[in-house]
XYZ file of C-alpha atoms in Angstrom:
686
model
C 145.307 -245.052 -113.432
C 148.022 -244.632 -116.018
C 148.073 -246.941 -118.985
C 150.825 -249.587 -118.744
C 152.982 -249.658 -121.860
C 155.650 -252.177 -122.845
C 159.009 -250.981 -121.595
C 161.556 -253.740 -122.055
C 164.925 -253.034 -120.452
C 168.091 -255.139 -120.635
C 171.100 -254.828 -118.325
C 173.831 -257.436 -117.794
C 171.910 -259.919 -119.911
C 168.732 -259.610 -117.846
C 165.589 -258.342 -119.570
C 162.537 -257.142 -117.668
C 159.485 -254.982 -118.272
C 158.960 -251.516 -116.784
C 155.395 -250.634 -117.791
C 155.322 -247.125 -116.289
C 158.777 -245.722 -117.044
C 157.272 -244.081 -120.144
C 155.742 -241.488 -117.792
C 159.112 -239.932 -116.958
C 159.425 -236.374 -118.269
C 156.132 -236.405 -120.183
C 153.101 -234.078 -120.058
C 151.112 -237.198 -119.170
C 153.011 -237.388 -115.867
C 151.922 -233.874 -114.933
C 148.329 -234.686 -115.818
C 148.491 -237.912 -113.802
C 149.899 -236.101 -110.750
C 147.111 -233.522 -111.024
C 144.467 -236.222 -111.177
C 146.022 -238.236 -108.340
C 146.111 -235.160 -106.116
C 142.489 -234.260 -106.824
C 141.454 -237.842 -106.086
C 143.442 -237.893 -102.824
C 142.107 -234.533 -101.645
C 138.536 -235.718 -102.212
C 139.201 -238.929 -100.273
C 140.851 -236.997 -97.418
C 138.228 -234.232 -97.232
C 136.429 -235.810 -94.220
C 139.607 -235.174 -92.200
C 139.672 -231.419 -92.883
C 138.073 -230.280 -89.631
C 140.379 -232.392 -87.469
C 143.434 -231.353 -89.478
C 142.545 -227.665 -89.135
C 142.043 -228.082 -85.401
C 145.472 -229.712 -85.038
C 147.108 -226.950 -87.085
C 145.428 -224.345 -84.878
C 146.461 -226.136 -81.685
C 150.044 -227.045 -82.548
C 151.073 -225.312 -85.784
C 152.547 -222.157 -84.268
C 154.405 -224.152 -81.615
C 155.788 -226.452 -84.295
C 157.205 -223.527 -86.283
C 158.633 -221.923 -83.128
C 160.338 -225.148 -82.049
C 161.817 -225.668 -85.517
C 163.244 -222.130 -85.489
C 164.941 -223.012 -82.205
C 166.360 -220.768 -79.508
C 167.823 -217.333 -80.242
C 171.489 -217.528 -81.181
C 174.268 -215.383 -79.722
C 176.944 -213.597 -81.739
C 178.949 -210.386 -81.435
C 177.258 -209.254 -78.228
C 173.688 -209.733 -79.427
C 170.970 -212.358 -79.462
C 169.600 -213.101 -82.925
C 166.216 -214.649 -83.713
C 163.902 -214.986 -86.706
C 160.242 -214.149 -86.188
C 157.230 -214.595 -88.451
C 154.456 -212.031 -87.970
C 150.816 -213.108 -88.339
C 149.964 -213.085 -92.032
C 153.619 -212.846 -93.119
C 155.136 -215.357 -95.513
C 158.761 -214.766 -94.577
C 160.542 -213.955 -91.316
C 162.170 -210.865 -89.961
C 165.621 -211.205 -88.400
C 165.874 -209.372 -85.081
C 168.766 -208.642 -82.740
C 168.770 -207.889 -79.000
C 171.745 -206.605 -77.021
C 173.034 -209.044 -74.402
C 171.722 -208.631 -70.880
C 174.760 -209.434 -68.731
C 178.396 -209.801 -69.613
C 178.336 -213.491 -70.498
C 174.826 -213.908 -71.840
C 173.960 -216.546 -69.256
C 170.248 -215.896 -69.593
C 168.737 -216.979 -72.888
C 165.834 -214.747 -73.929
C 162.781 -216.200 -75.591
C 162.187 -215.558 -79.274
C 159.143 -213.506 -78.247
C 161.344 -211.322 -76.037
C 163.771 -210.711 -78.882
C 160.846 -209.834 -81.133
C 159.364 -207.417 -78.591
C 162.531 -205.596 -77.551
C 165.013 -206.218 -80.378
C 165.767 -204.191 -83.474
C 164.795 -205.385 -86.938
C 167.963 -206.178 -88.885
C 166.179 -207.308 -92.018
C 162.523 -207.796 -92.918
C 162.545 -210.452 -95.596
C 158.777 -210.273 -95.947
C 159.167 -206.670 -97.111
C 162.181 -207.325 -99.328
C 160.774 -210.436 -101.027
C 157.317 -208.986 -101.631
C 155.075 -211.318 -103.601
C 157.871 -213.717 -104.554
C 157.389 -217.376 -103.668
C 160.749 -218.823 -102.661
C 162.403 -221.260 -100.283
C 164.858 -219.507 -97.981
C 168.237 -221.128 -97.412
C 170.642 -219.193 -95.186
C 170.539 -215.669 -93.757
C 173.840 -214.094 -92.684
C 174.767 -210.659 -91.320
C 178.281 -209.432 -92.120
C 180.799 -209.054 -89.266
C 181.021 -205.350 -90.098
C 177.255 -205.049 -89.541
C 176.616 -203.282 -92.847
C 175.173 -206.047 -95.008
C 172.747 -208.936 -94.836
C 172.943 -211.799 -97.328
C 170.546 -214.652 -97.903
C 169.885 -217.433 -100.378
C 166.539 -218.112 -102.042
C 165.248 -220.901 -104.261
C 162.378 -220.052 -106.600
C 161.439 -223.628 -107.599
C 162.088 -225.897 -104.619
C 164.711 -227.708 -106.694
C 167.464 -226.788 -104.206
C 169.342 -224.468 -106.536
C 169.655 -221.070 -104.903
C 170.355 -217.415 -105.698
C 172.477 -215.295 -103.356
C 170.983 -211.864 -102.613
C 172.415 -209.008 -100.553
C 171.061 -205.764 -99.081
C 172.126 -203.173 -96.544
C 171.089 -203.839 -92.980
C 167.815 -202.047 -92.223
C 166.770 -201.661 -95.855
C 163.133 -202.417 -96.667
C 163.232 -201.378 -100.325
C 163.183 -204.354 -102.725
C 164.807 -202.131 -105.350
C 167.989 -202.022 -103.249
C 168.405 -205.816 -103.228
C 171.249 -207.056 -105.406
C 171.953 -210.508 -106.827
C 175.436 -211.791 -106.052
C 175.318 -215.224 -107.679
C 172.914 -217.718 -109.251
C 173.003 -221.501 -109.247
C 174.386 -222.007 -105.743
C 174.029 -224.234 -102.692
C 171.906 -222.868 -99.792
C 174.852 -221.731 -97.654
C 176.674 -218.401 -97.853
C 179.445 -216.906 -95.695
C 181.000 -213.499 -95.211
C 184.752 -213.309 -94.818
C 186.280 -211.767 -91.694
C 186.100 -208.242 -93.158
C 182.447 -208.467 -94.219
C 183.318 -207.131 -97.680
C 183.351 -210.492 -99.456
C 180.984 -213.419 -99.736
C 181.920 -217.066 -100.145
C 179.393 -219.096 -102.131
C 179.257 -222.698 -103.322
C 178.341 -222.952 -106.996
C 176.506 -225.818 -108.694
C 177.637 -227.498 -111.875
C 175.226 -228.285 -114.716
C 173.925 -231.340 -112.853
C 173.118 -229.423 -109.672
C 176.174 -230.738 -107.780
C 177.913 -228.356 -105.343
C 181.173 -228.223 -107.277
C 183.016 -224.928 -106.696
C 183.756 -222.300 -104.064
C 183.771 -218.716 -105.292
C 184.524 -215.348 -103.677
C 182.397 -212.322 -104.616
C 183.020 -208.767 -103.473
C 179.818 -207.259 -102.084
C 180.538 -203.991 -103.896
C 181.216 -205.730 -107.232
C 179.603 -209.183 -107.146
C 180.068 -209.797 -110.856
C 183.845 -210.097 -110.366
C 183.899 -213.487 -108.648
C 187.061 -215.569 -108.276
C 187.275 -219.350 -107.874
C 188.956 -220.786 -104.764
C 188.102 -224.421 -105.457
C 186.755 -226.288 -108.472
C 186.076 -230.011 -108.045
C 185.695 -232.023 -111.285
C 185.099 -235.419 -109.599
C 181.325 -236.097 -109.976
C 181.297 -238.246 -106.818
C 182.419 -235.306 -104.665
C 180.568 -232.293 -103.286
C 182.179 -229.177 -101.926
C 181.361 -226.983 -98.950
C 182.933 -223.993 -97.232
C 182.962 -223.198 -93.504
C 184.511 -220.818 -91.015
C 186.280 -222.183 -87.974
C 184.642 -221.220 -84.675
C 187.493 -218.788 -84.085
C 186.715 -217.051 -87.374
C 190.427 -217.216 -88.251
C 190.310 -219.777 -91.059
C 188.136 -220.659 -94.019
C 187.924 -224.430 -94.526
C 187.276 -225.732 -98.049
C 186.094 -229.347 -98.210
C 185.584 -231.653 -101.177
C 184.084 -234.998 -100.180
C 182.178 -238.048 -101.309
C 180.222 -240.274 -98.949
C 183.435 -242.054 -97.892
C 186.401 -239.828 -98.673
C 187.328 -236.184 -98.722
C 190.044 -233.585 -98.690
C 190.315 -230.207 -96.974
C 192.267 -227.012 -97.496
C 192.516 -223.895 -95.313
C 192.938 -220.178 -95.946
C 193.195 -217.231 -93.540
C 189.713 -215.691 -93.326
C 191.025 -212.130 -93.451
C 192.914 -212.653 -96.722
C 191.248 -214.689 -99.437
C 193.733 -213.735 -102.128
C 196.193 -216.502 -101.316
C 196.278 -220.150 -102.332
C 194.395 -222.567 -100.042
C 196.760 -224.856 -98.153
C 195.884 -228.559 -98.413
C 195.493 -230.556 -95.209
C 197.003 -234.077 -95.457
C 194.904 -236.709 -93.738
C 194.212 -240.430 -93.615
C 191.652 -241.929 -96.022
C 188.122 -241.010 -95.010
C 186.066 -237.853 -94.594
C 187.913 -235.000 -92.922
C 186.975 -231.965 -90.828
C 189.320 -229.200 -89.681
C 189.074 -226.849 -86.684
C 191.315 -224.071 -85.363
C 192.600 -224.559 -81.812
C 195.073 -222.775 -79.561
C 197.275 -225.038 -77.427
C 199.924 -223.630 -75.113
C 199.495 -220.227 -76.752
C 200.230 -221.496 -80.265
C 197.864 -221.920 -83.225
C 197.073 -225.473 -84.288
C 194.606 -227.258 -86.524
C 192.585 -230.139 -85.123
C 192.223 -232.540 -88.062
C 189.575 -235.259 -87.662
C 189.164 -238.149 -90.085
C 186.171 -240.491 -90.057
C 186.679 -243.843 -91.780
C 185.225 -247.373 -91.631
C 187.807 -248.157 -88.936
C 186.560 -245.305 -86.697
C 187.368 -241.656 -86.048
C 190.789 -240.156 -85.313
C 191.781 -236.576 -84.404
C 195.273 -235.148 -84.864
C 196.781 -231.897 -83.604
C 198.760 -230.135 -86.347
C 200.817 -226.976 -85.659
C 200.065 -224.027 -87.953
C 202.981 -222.857 -90.081
C 202.784 -220.195 -92.787
C 198.991 -220.123 -92.678
C 198.534 -223.882 -93.021
C 199.287 -227.213 -91.380
C 202.830 -228.251 -90.563
C 204.205 -231.465 -92.132
C 202.482 -234.653 -91.051
C 205.458 -236.009 -89.148
C 205.012 -233.402 -86.373
C 201.306 -234.065 -85.800
C 200.088 -235.578 -82.521
C 197.165 -238.001 -82.220
C 194.821 -236.763 -79.471
C 191.523 -238.683 -79.922
C 190.475 -242.022 -81.323
C 187.204 -243.962 -81.404
C 186.331 -247.346 -82.842
C 183.944 -248.270 -85.674
C 181.152 -249.169 -83.231
C 181.218 -245.802 -81.436
C 178.939 -243.001 -82.647
C 181.071 -239.886 -82.193
C 180.688 -236.443 -83.777
C 183.662 -234.402 -85.032
C 184.947 -232.154 -82.212
C 183.656 -228.591 -81.827
C 186.609 -226.463 -80.798
C 186.527 -223.352 -78.584
C 189.506 -221.358 -77.391
C 189.903 -223.261 -74.103
C 187.699 -226.327 -74.541
C 186.776 -229.038 -77.018
C 183.228 -230.435 -77.226
C 182.640 -233.992 -78.407
C 179.183 -235.473 -78.936
C 178.700 -239.186 -78.381
C 175.680 -241.410 -78.707
C 175.570 -243.649 -75.662
C 172.918 -246.316 -74.982
C 170.758 -244.725 -77.646
C 170.997 -241.172 -76.268
C 172.976 -238.072 -77.241
C 175.652 -237.227 -74.663
C 178.141 -234.352 -74.542
C 181.754 -234.520 -73.361
C 184.063 -231.598 -72.588
C 187.772 -231.792 -73.338
C 190.634 -229.715 -71.938
C 194.267 -229.742 -72.971
C 196.875 -231.414 -70.792
C 200.601 -231.903 -71.190
C 201.552 -234.093 -74.103
C 199.566 -232.446 -75.575
C 196.528 -234.628 -75.016
C 192.808 -234.148 -74.561
C 191.159 -235.129 -71.301
C 187.403 -235.681 -71.748
C 184.752 -235.400 -69.037
C 181.029 -236.098 -69.532
C 178.484 -233.356 -68.970
C 176.217 -234.182 -66.038
C 172.868 -235.499 -67.322
C 169.809 -233.290 -67.107
C 167.222 -236.065 -67.382
C 166.865 -239.602 -68.644
C 167.021 -238.341 -72.231
C 170.065 -237.035 -74.074
C 171.268 -233.474 -74.646
C 172.453 -231.520 -77.652
C 173.597 -227.938 -78.238
C 170.809 -225.363 -78.207
C 172.924 -222.256 -78.828
C 175.999 -222.338 -81.033
C 178.876 -221.284 -78.743
C 181.318 -218.507 -79.543
C 185.082 -218.901 -79.605
C 185.835 -217.487 -76.158
C 182.891 -219.054 -74.308
C 183.483 -220.950 -71.095
C 179.922 -222.260 -71.009
C 177.498 -223.800 -73.477
C 173.726 -223.920 -73.646
C 172.203 -227.352 -74.275
C 168.668 -228.622 -74.685
C 167.021 -231.946 -74.014
C 166.808 -234.325 -76.952
C 163.191 -235.389 -76.654
C 160.129 -236.141 -78.742
C 157.611 -234.849 -76.205
C 159.368 -232.401 -73.849
C 158.938 -228.782 -74.874
C 162.351 -227.258 -75.649
C 164.136 -225.943 -72.569
C 167.705 -224.647 -72.410
C 170.311 -225.495 -69.753
C 173.622 -223.778 -69.057
C 176.704 -226.000 -68.712
C 179.851 -224.652 -67.048
C 182.664 -226.060 -69.197
C 185.144 -225.742 -66.324
C 182.846 -227.843 -64.111
C 180.859 -230.115 -66.459
C 180.046 -232.540 -63.642
C 177.910 -229.864 -61.929
C 174.247 -230.372 -62.934
C 173.264 -227.815 -65.593
C 170.898 -225.004 -64.646
C 167.800 -224.181 -66.692
C 168.079 -220.776 -68.368
C 165.169 -220.785 -70.841
C 161.963 -222.605 -71.628
C 159.476 -224.443 -69.429
C 160.263 -226.900 -66.677
C 159.861 -230.548 -67.584
C 156.246 -230.817 -68.736
C 156.226 -234.378 -70.025
C 155.250 -236.273 -66.866
C 152.315 -237.855 -68.699
C 154.654 -239.474 -71.232
C 157.543 -241.912 -71.178
C 160.457 -242.277 -73.589
C 162.521 -245.444 -73.330
C 164.972 -247.539 -75.300
C 164.506 -251.240 -75.900
C 166.536 -253.760 -77.873
C 165.132 -256.102 -80.484
C 167.043 -259.140 -81.701
C 167.522 -259.503 -85.442
C 167.454 -262.869 -87.192
C 171.279 -262.970 -87.232
C 171.468 -262.262 -83.478
C 172.307 -258.557 -83.741
C 170.659 -256.352 -81.121
C 168.780 -253.446 -82.747
C 167.736 -250.407 -80.650
C 164.120 -249.259 -80.681
C 162.945 -245.985 -79.132
C 159.426 -246.011 -77.696
C 157.291 -242.988 -76.778
C 153.872 -243.385 -75.178
C 151.559 -242.141 -72.476
C 152.781 -243.279 -69.092
C 149.383 -244.774 -68.248
C 149.059 -246.722 -71.505
C 148.555 -250.449 -71.202
C 149.409 -252.602 -74.202
C 149.052 -254.088 -76.622
C 148.409 -250.750 -78.322
C 148.243 -249.371 -81.869
C 151.718 -248.404 -83.038
C 153.168 -245.816 -85.414
C 156.509 -247.334 -86.491
C 159.129 -245.292 -88.302
C 162.725 -245.690 -89.435
C 165.360 -244.506 -91.917
C 168.496 -246.658 -92.041
C 170.752 -245.104 -94.689
C 173.804 -242.867 -95.219
C 174.932 -243.369 -91.613
C 172.287 -240.863 -90.497
C 171.133 -240.870 -86.888
C 167.370 -240.773 -86.387
C 167.433 -238.810 -83.137
C 164.617 -237.222 -81.133
C 163.158 -233.884 -82.191
C 160.284 -232.237 -80.370
C 157.046 -232.424 -82.338
C 153.956 -230.973 -80.632
C 151.719 -232.827 -83.091
C 153.004 -236.158 -81.835
C 150.887 -235.764 -78.707
C 147.832 -235.972 -80.979
C 148.732 -239.625 -81.553
C 149.977 -240.384 -78.050
C 146.850 -239.003 -76.389
C 144.758 -241.320 -78.541
C 146.570 -244.328 -77.087
C 149.131 -244.789 -79.865
C 152.726 -245.906 -79.275
C 155.328 -244.038 -81.327
C 158.246 -246.352 -82.162
C 161.521 -245.552 -83.914
C 163.455 -248.546 -85.228
C 167.154 -247.641 -85.423
C 167.863 -250.205 -88.130
C 171.274 -250.954 -89.577
C 172.318 -248.593 -92.333
C 171.969 -245.604 -90.004
C 174.690 -244.281 -87.726
C 173.149 -244.805 -84.293
C 175.841 -247.292 -83.250
C 178.793 -245.907 -85.163
C 180.301 -246.325 -88.589
C 180.061 -250.123 -88.411
C 176.277 -249.825 -87.994
C 176.159 -247.963 -91.307
C 178.412 -250.290 -93.278
C 176.530 -253.347 -92.003
C 173.549 -252.470 -94.235
C 174.761 -250.712 -97.336
C 175.487 -251.930 -100.830
C 175.251 -255.718 -101.018
C 173.991 -255.914 -97.415
C 171.150 -253.392 -97.756
C 168.407 -255.925 -97.084
C 169.443 -256.034 -93.414
C 167.716 -252.669 -92.959
C 164.405 -254.126 -94.118
C 164.545 -257.306 -92.041
C 165.671 -255.263 -89.019
C 162.451 -253.239 -89.269
C 160.322 -256.378 -89.276
C 162.374 -257.870 -86.439
C 161.773 -254.708 -84.396
C 158.058 -255.105 -85.037
C 158.271 -258.757 -83.920
C 159.904 -257.605 -80.684
C 157.200 -255.031 -79.969
C 154.453 -257.587 -80.543
C 156.163 -260.257 -78.436
C 156.711 -257.744 -75.618
C 152.999 -256.976 -75.509
C 153.596 -253.372 -76.541
C 152.055 -253.467 -80.004
C 148.718 -254.698 -81.275
C 149.781 -256.669 -84.386
C 146.570 -255.721 -86.203
C 147.061 -251.978 -85.772
C 150.452 -250.888 -87.099
C 151.184 -247.968 -89.414
C 154.718 -247.685 -90.805
C 156.178 -244.340 -91.875
C 159.294 -243.328 -93.765
C 160.598 -240.426 -95.798
C 163.117 -240.379 -98.656
C 165.453 -243.370 -98.032
C 163.115 -244.236 -95.156
C 160.418 -244.562 -97.812
C 162.528 -247.245 -99.471
C 162.808 -248.970 -96.077
C 159.039 -249.030 -95.584
C 158.305 -249.850 -99.229
C 160.624 -252.861 -99.100
C 159.078 -254.001 -95.793
C 155.610 -253.776 -97.364
C 156.755 -256.070 -100.170
C 158.136 -258.574 -97.654
C 155.101 -258.584 -95.338
C 152.170 -256.381 -96.425
C 149.859 -258.219 -94.030
C 151.823 -256.880 -91.040
C 150.626 -253.313 -91.586
C 147.282 -251.569 -91.442
C 148.744 -248.541 -93.199
C 151.841 -246.668 -94.325
C 152.828 -243.014 -94.685
C 155.458 -242.393 -97.365
C 157.011 -238.940 -97.813
C 159.098 -238.175 -100.947
C 159.887 -241.914 -100.991
C 162.844 -243.457 -102.822
C 160.864 -246.322 -104.366
C 162.630 -246.911 -107.697
C 166.329 -247.180 -106.767
C 167.232 -249.382 -109.720
C 166.199 -246.834 -112.349
C 167.853 -244.016 -110.390
C 171.170 -245.837 -109.946
C 171.216 -246.806 -113.625
C 170.864 -243.164 -114.731
C 174.001 -241.025 -114.168
C 172.076 -237.966 -115.389
C 170.075 -237.763 -112.161
C 171.405 -235.382 -109.524
C 172.391 -237.876 -106.815
C 173.126 -241.011 -108.821
C 176.904 -240.863 -109.139
C 177.568 -239.910 -105.526
C 174.894 -242.245 -104.141
C 176.276 -245.305 -105.889
C 178.703 -245.407 -102.965
C 175.683 -246.062 -100.730
C 173.582 -248.377 -102.895
C 176.068 -249.850 -105.368
C 176.710 -249.286 -109.069
C 174.332 -251.447 -111.129
C 175.957 -250.295 -114.381
C 179.474 -251.476 -113.601
C 178.705 -254.277 -111.145
C 176.329 -257.142 -112.106
C 176.037 -258.199 -108.455
C 174.984 -254.687 -107.422
C 172.426 -254.715 -110.232
C 170.985 -258.027 -109.041
C 170.914 -256.896 -105.403
C 169.113 -253.601 -106.059
C 166.665 -255.211 -108.460
C 165.863 -257.879 -105.875
C 164.842 -255.389 -103.153
C 163.575 -252.361 -105.113
C 160.066 -251.555 -103.833
C 158.847 -250.754 -107.341
C 160.260 -253.916 -108.922
C 158.998 -256.339 -106.262
C 155.361 -255.539 -105.483
C 153.904 -259.013 -104.801
C 151.071 -259.723 -107.285
C 147.752 -260.533 -105.669
C 148.787 -259.377 -102.191
C 146.277 -257.554 -100.016
C 147.756 -254.094 -99.549
C 147.279 -251.808 -96.544
C 146.032 -248.232 -96.847
C 148.879 -245.953 -97.984
C 149.250 -242.174 -98.039
C 152.064 -241.034 -100.345
C 153.376 -237.491 -100.762
C 155.762 -236.465 -103.531
C 157.028 -233.024 -104.520
C 156.748 -231.512 -107.990
C 160.209 -229.913 -108.026
C 162.058 -232.648 -106.114
C 165.555 -232.983 -107.589
C 166.652 -235.777 -105.247
C 163.734 -238.211 -105.593
C 161.649 -237.383 -108.629
C 157.859 -237.419 -108.339
C 157.797 -240.028 -111.101
C 159.070 -242.667 -108.638
C 156.002 -242.369 -106.420
C 153.712 -242.177 -109.470
C 155.145 -245.379 -110.968
C 154.957 -247.259 -107.659
C 151.359 -246.243 -106.990
C 150.283 -247.386 -110.469
C 151.979 -250.760 -110.056
C 150.556 -251.320 -106.569
C 147.026 -250.519 -107.734
C 147.374 -252.717 -110.828
C 148.774 -255.792 -109.075
C 147.355 -255.857 -105.516
C 144.028 -255.647 -103.728
C 143.101 -253.651 -100.624
C 144.235 -250.086 -100.149
C 143.283 -247.347 -100.763
C 146.591 -246.002 -102.051
C 146.506 -242.205 -102.210
C 149.101 -239.969 -103.858
C 149.435 -236.223 -103.277
C 151.838 -234.282 -105.511
C 152.601 -231.025 -103.701
C 154.582 -227.925 -104.590
C 158.206 -227.621 -103.578
C 161.303 -229.753 -103.436
C 162.621 -232.632 -101.386
C 162.602 -230.702 -98.113
C 159.110 -229.268 -98.467
C 156.985 -226.431 -99.760
C 158.059 -222.786 -100.030
C 154.987 -221.995 -97.908
C 155.618 -222.951 -94.277
C 151.875 -223.137 -93.610
C 151.542 -225.880 -96.235
C 154.306 -227.881 -94.550
C 152.534 -227.579 -91.191
C 149.227 -228.700 -92.679
C 150.863 -231.607 -94.484
C 152.362 -232.883 -91.232
C 149.031 -232.472 -89.443
C 147.269 -234.448 -92.167
C 149.773 -237.304 -91.865
C 149.152 -237.510 -88.108
C 145.366 -237.305 -88.370
C 145.188 -239.878 -91.183
C 147.410 -242.308 -89.273
C 145.552 -241.673 -86.014
C 142.164 -242.433 -87.593
C 143.528 -245.619 -89.147
C 145.201 -246.833 -85.970
C 142.293 -246.218 -83.612
C 139.558 -247.563 -85.871
C 138.199 -250.931 -84.825
């Protein structure tokens, strides 16, 4: 336990005490995190054998599924592979078998028969880093990657010749960058996104591979609310430079084979904008898509002099409303792919150009009762795509879709046949207190009879969609008779832009009450045993669960919090933190707006722990180098909970790495296994 110390704070005429803020940035915080972790590891030691068994049974499959299917580019299949005992992957390439690459090889097949393009385990040696992006140049001579030595999400761009295994030949191109890196069309230049002093992606620079020290700036964004990124169109013809906040953004384009010119700005409506290259009736166009609170609109803009023609000659070709969840179009030479979320599932539509010009969309025939998403990133000239089922329990399998006949049922081209007969995934609808219907995804054994123990999770922020991802460890819970439930609360993007805006800023509390209303629905339906519920949330989902605990701690037997955002008031008051300025668009600005201050203070998990409440058992994980949600937030919250409530235990583990995890993939696997075993023991105990 840390010692509480007086910490009076006054904002907008309101004074309150923050007895643990003194820990921030002190050696005492490091000592406290060390002690908390030792205490937690001792308390969790009885789970070691079961955790190790789960890692042995599912760890390798988890890593393989996260790496995904091999990807196709330039006549070869590409796949990363991690050898036993290796810390970092090798990148391998296998020549296509067949003219169109209809058959997708397994990663094991690529590893067995492919050539090693780069062995990062050999090049990185004993270094401990987080890998960002690995890219091979179009000319085939160079490989570039980004690495982060601290987990703080600030990367270094490195480059080597393809096939080299000598660490002495590795060169540094740039420091202080975002994780992405791109080669230009020639392969002789690299495009990198540089961070400013606060860790914000703020500039796009070009570095010659042969002389990386001579970088030139393509874009420099001074607005602290905006972040920049750089992308290549699917055709490879244009570089797209984007500067965007959460709600607004601008784009500019530049021919990818000549980066010496001036980027051409793309005029667009207010909102966030994406740009794609498309050929219509033999002529180059840009497909400009703007997403705003009113919905999403796509315009077709002719290309003139390397950029978009004036706005008055653009043609509107797609439009969706604020309650439709639609992804920006993915453009190929002859087709346009549009992802939609329909009745809680991911669906894919294929568009072709007709006179007008206009886009005619047709849905891809369903594979199963779950949704589909792309499994292999298509190339510009493709007339087919490879999709995979969006499922929590089905092992990844790939299906080939003929874009000229999307209504023909897709054929399986990789992975196992459907092996999830023992499980069921279904969507139900809860009713919130204000009458809004809130979707809830349920996963369980088909033979399970309720009411059953339930692992309830959610996120509900930034318009993010909490969609299904295969997790082999989930079966550990399901086979013990646990229901896995995902509450798609307002604040996320599951039902379009309006679903996001309904629970942000002044309306944020709707996310928290939605979670409890979803739990009410599951109990009333006879699905959930009300005495055996564990809630789980990470990052902003940790705020969701933390706020729900404050509102109704008696509803939960336990909670799993991962890098949780538990002290939003302090974060939003401090513009020196990495995400504060940009994230005020999501949470509100408590410095400038007294109402935003009052709202955040009223729901902040740290500020509102109910004194004297009986608290459930809680397992909290924070990360030492986390630059998004500092470890001090979890430390402060744990101290306050222990000091003001009964029950528990409340355990805190401070692990290495940043917001997205540890540099060591084995540690990430073990951490996930521990979460599942701890929750499973808690849920099935009588």
